[in-house]
Amino acid sequence: RGDDSVFAYYYGVHSAKRGYDEAWYRSMRLRAHGLLKHVSLKPHVQDAVDDFWRRELAARWPVLGLHVRGTDKDPAIGGSIVPPRSYAPHIDSYLASHPNATLFVATDSPAALQWMRQRYGARVVAREALRSEGNAFLDTRLRDNYRKGLDVLLDALLLSRCDFLLKSSSAVGEFAIYWSPRLHERSIDLQYEPISA
């Protein structure tokens, strides 16, 4: 049912919606956050998040989180892939205001991560996650299915700790906001920005 479900983006009963409906996203995010109050992380997951944050990001304030979805995005469901170059004007603007910022990049795409590293160098921090241009979840060369899921969960939880979030329409970026609702006011969904060719 559409009246009591949580939707990460427009589909199903909401598929006719267009543009960024702030009130709709706020209601979905608050509804999801209410559900997450009944979720507790397994200790090894919490420890992995805490350890990575402490080692790689805690001393590098502020942290701009980037969720760059690249391989399996279906234009008919959540919209087209938003390429890394479309993030650049927002990143550059953030860096102009926060010259010491670090970029935490969560992506399924090795090419997207490489693009970010080439452009922003040592500012970029990313986990050693399983990535594949052919979709890590469907890539039969990547056989550790538990790790695939764990990688996504850890990235989403780390994104939730960032000071600001740039994302496209995706359940991973939305989950970060569900976990940390303050990001509703501290994020940009590039799915609703013009995508340059």
Short mmCIF file of C-alpha atoms in Angstrom, two decimals:
data_model
loop_
_atom_site.label_atom_id
_atom_site.label_comp_id
_atom_site.label_asym_id
_atom_site.label_seq_id
_atom_site.Cartn_x
_atom_site.Cartn_y
_atom_site.Cartn_z
CA ARG A 1 0.00 0.00 0.00
CA GLY A 2 1.21 3.48 -0.78
CA ASP A 3 -0.15 5.21 2.30
CA ASP A 4 1.99 3.47 4.93
CA SER A 5 5.00 2.17 2.96
CA VAL A 6 8.43 3.71 2.66
CA PHE A 7 9.57 4.57 -0.86
CA ALA A 8 13.19 5.47 -1.56
CA TYR A 9 12.22 7.23 -4.79
CA TYR A 10 9.21 7.56 -7.06
CA TYR A 11 7.85 4.19 -8.18
CA GLY A 12 4.71 2.12 -7.77
CA VAL A 13 1.80 4.32 -6.67
CA HIS A 14 4.13 7.35 -6.83
CA SER A 15 5.58 6.71 -10.31
CA ALA A 16 3.79 9.71 -11.85
CA LYS A 17 5.59 12.19 -9.57
CA ARG A 18 8.22 14.45 -11.15
CA GLY A 19 10.81 16.80 -9.74
CA TYR A 20 11.95 17.00 -6.15
CA ASP A 21 8.99 16.99 -3.77
CA GLU A 22 10.61 18.04 -0.50
CA ALA A 23 7.55 17.28 1.66
CA TRP A 24 7.17 13.80 0.15
CA TYR A 25 10.86 12.95 0.71
CA ARG A 26 10.75 14.33 4.27
CA SER A 27 7.72 12.17 5.11
CA MET A 28 9.33 9.02 3.67
CA ARG A 29 12.61 9.70 5.47
CA LEU A 30 10.96 10.34 8.83
CA ARG A 31 8.78 7.25 8.41
CA ALA A 32 11.86 5.14 7.66
CA HIS A 33 13.82 6.66 10.55
CA GLY A 34 10.98 5.68 12.88
CA LEU A 35 11.30 2.08 11.71
CA LEU A 36 15.07 2.10 12.17
CA LYS A 37 14.62 2.75 15.88
CA HIS A 38 13.77 -0.96 16.03
CA VAL A 39 16.99 -2.01 14.25
CA SER A 40 20.29 -2.66 15.94
CA LEU A 41 23.51 -3.31 14.11
CA LYS A 42 25.47 -6.48 14.73
CA PRO A 43 28.58 -5.68 16.78
CA HIS A 44 31.00 -6.54 13.95
CA VAL A 45 29.18 -4.13 11.62
CA GLN A 46 29.18 -1.30 14.17
CA ASP A 47 32.85 -2.00 14.93
CA ALA A 48 33.77 -1.88 11.22
CA VAL A 49 32.01 1.48 10.77
CA ASP A 50 33.51 2.95 13.94
CA ASP A 51 37.00 1.69 13.08
CA PHE A 52 36.99 3.03 9.51
CA TRP A 53 35.60 6.39 10.62
CA ARG A 54 38.19 6.69 13.39
CA ARG A 55 41.12 5.69 11.15
CA GLU A 56 40.18 7.50 7.94
CA LEU A 57 37.70 10.31 8.55
CA ALA A 58 37.30 11.49 12.15
CA ALA A 59 40.27 13.86 12.03
CA ARG A 60 39.49 15.09 8.51
CA TRP A 61 36.53 17.40 9.14
CA PRO A 62 34.35 18.30 7.37
CA VAL A 63 33.45 15.23 5.35
CA LEU A 64 31.43 15.52 2.15
CA GLY A 65 29.75 12.20 1.40
CA LEU A 66 29.28 11.19 -2.22
CA HIS A 67 27.13 8.29 -3.29
CA VAL A 68 27.86 7.75 -6.98
CA ARG A 69 25.72 4.95 -8.35
CA GLY A 70 27.06 3.79 -11.66
CA THR A 71 26.30 0.32 -12.88
CA ASP A 72 22.75 -0.92 -12.48
CA LYS A 73 20.58 2.17 -12.35
CA ASP A 74 17.36 1.66 -14.30
CA PRO A 75 16.15 4.90 -15.95
CA ALA A 76 12.56 3.63 -15.82
CA ILE A 77 12.65 3.29 -12.03
CA GLY A 78 15.02 5.71 -10.34
CA GLY A 79 16.23 7.77 -13.27
CA SER A 80 19.35 7.74 -15.41
CA ILE A 81 22.88 7.35 -14.10
CA VAL A 82 24.26 10.66 -12.84
CA PRO A 83 27.89 10.72 -14.05
CA PRO A 84 30.72 11.81 -11.75
CA ARG A 85 31.25 15.02 -13.74
CA SER A 86 27.77 16.16 -12.69
CA TYR A 87 28.89 16.02 -9.05
CA ALA A 88 31.91 18.26 -9.73
CA PRO A 89 30.20 21.70 -9.60
CA HIS A 90 28.63 20.82 -6.23
CA ILE A 91 31.89 19.39 -4.89
CA ASP A 92 33.84 22.42 -6.10
CA SER A 93 31.33 24.75 -4.45
CA TYR A 94 31.55 22.83 -1.17
CA LEU A 95 35.36 22.90 -1.30
CA ALA A 96 35.32 26.65 -1.93
CA SER A 97 33.43 27.06 1.36
CA HIS A 98 35.26 24.24 3.18
CA PRO A 99 38.83 24.16 1.78
CA ASN A 100 39.96 21.43 4.19
CA ALA A 101 37.08 19.06 3.40
CA THR A 102 37.54 15.38 2.73
CA LEU A 103 35.45 13.48 0.19
CA PHE A 104 34.10 10.08 1.23
CA VAL A 105 33.13 8.27 -1.97
CA ALA A 106 30.75 5.31 -1.90
CA THR A 107 30.31 3.80 -5.35
CA ASP A 108 29.81 0.50 -7.14
CA SER A 109 31.79 1.79 -10.13
CA PRO A 110 35.60 1.50 -10.31
CA ALA A 111 35.57 4.12 -13.11
CA ALA A 112 33.62 6.62 -10.99
CA LEU A 113 36.05 6.19 -8.10
CA GLN A 114 39.01 6.60 -10.46
CA TRP A 115 37.46 9.79 -11.90
CA MET A 116 37.04 11.24 -8.41
CA ARG A 117 40.60 10.33 -7.42
CA GLN A 118 42.02 11.86 -10.60
CA ARG A 119 40.15 15.12 -10.07
CA TYR A 120 40.38 15.46 -6.26
CA GLY A 121 43.46 13.42 -5.36
CA ALA A 122 44.27 12.80 -1.70
CA ARG A 123 40.99 14.38 -0.56
CA VAL A 124 39.21 11.20 -1.69
CA VAL A 125 38.67 8.43 0.83
CA ALA A 126 36.91 5.20 -0.12
CA ARG A 127 36.60 1.77 1.42
CA GLU A 128 38.14 -1.26 -0.25
CA ALA A 129 34.79 -2.54 -1.46
CA LEU A 130 33.89 -5.03 -4.17
CA ARG A 131 33.24 -2.99 -7.32
CA SER A 132 32.46 -3.90 -10.90
CA GLU A 133 31.39 -1.94 -13.97
CA GLY A 134 29.07 -4.86 -14.70
CA ASN A 135 27.17 -4.54 -11.36
CA ALA A 136 28.93 -6.13 -8.38
CA PHE A 137 25.78 -7.95 -7.29
CA LEU A 138 25.42 -9.69 -10.64
CA ASP A 139 29.13 -10.14 -11.43
CA THR A 140 29.77 -13.89 -11.08
CA ARG A 141 33.52 -13.27 -10.70
CA LEU A 142 32.75 -11.65 -7.33
CA ARG A 143 31.57 -14.65 -5.34
CA ASP A 144 31.40 -13.39 -1.77
CA ASN A 145 27.73 -12.42 -1.64
CA TYR A 146 27.81 -11.66 2.09
CA ARG A 147 30.62 -9.17 1.51
CA LYS A 148 28.69 -7.53 -1.33
CA GLY A 149 25.83 -6.76 1.04
CA LEU A 150 28.15 -5.80 3.88
CA ASP A 151 30.05 -3.37 1.63
CA VAL A 152 26.84 -1.55 0.72
CA LEU A 153 25.68 -1.42 4.35
CA LEU A 154 29.02 -0.10 5.60
CA ASP A 155 29.15 2.57 2.87
CA ALA A 156 25.59 3.69 3.66
CA LEU A 157 26.34 3.90 7.39
CA LEU A 158 29.52 5.88 6.72
CA LEU A 159 27.60 8.24 4.42
CA SER A 160 25.15 8.81 7.27
CA ARG A 161 27.98 10.24 9.39
CA CYS A 162 29.08 12.78 6.77
CA ASP A 163 28.52 16.50 7.21
CA PHE A 164 26.84 16.87 3.83
CA LEU A 165 25.70 14.35 1.20
CA LEU A 166 25.58 14.44 -2.60
CA LYS A 167 23.64 11.56 -4.11
CA SER A 168 21.41 10.42 -6.92
CA SER A 169 18.09 8.65 -6.61
CA SER A 170 19.09 5.41 -4.91
CA ALA A 171 18.17 3.34 -1.88
CA VAL A 172 21.78 3.53 -0.59
CA GLY A 173 21.84 7.32 -0.36
CA GLU A 174 18.31 7.35 1.00
CA PHE A 175 19.25 4.82 3.68
CA ALA A 176 22.04 7.15 4.82
CA ILE A 177 19.40 9.85 5.33
CA TYR A 178 17.01 7.39 7.01
CA TRP A 179 19.77 6.57 9.48
CA SER A 180 20.65 10.24 9.99
CA PRO A 181 17.64 12.50 9.27
CA ARG A 182 19.71 15.68 9.75
CA LEU A 183 20.99 14.96 6.22
CA HIS A 184 17.56 15.78 4.82
CA GLU A 185 18.54 19.44 5.15
CA ARG A 186 22.19 18.74 4.35
CA SER A 187 22.01 16.86 1.06
CA ILE A 188 21.45 17.37 -2.64
CA ASP A 189 19.84 14.75 -4.85
CA LEU A 190 21.48 15.26 -8.22
CA GLN A 191 18.75 13.23 -9.91
CA TYR A 192 16.76 16.43 -9.90
CA GLU A 193 19.57 18.59 -11.25
CA PRO A 194 20.07 19.06 -15.01
CA ILE A 195 22.56 16.47 -16.27
CA SER A 196 25.08 17.96 -18.69
CA ALA A 197 26.21 15.97 -21.72
#
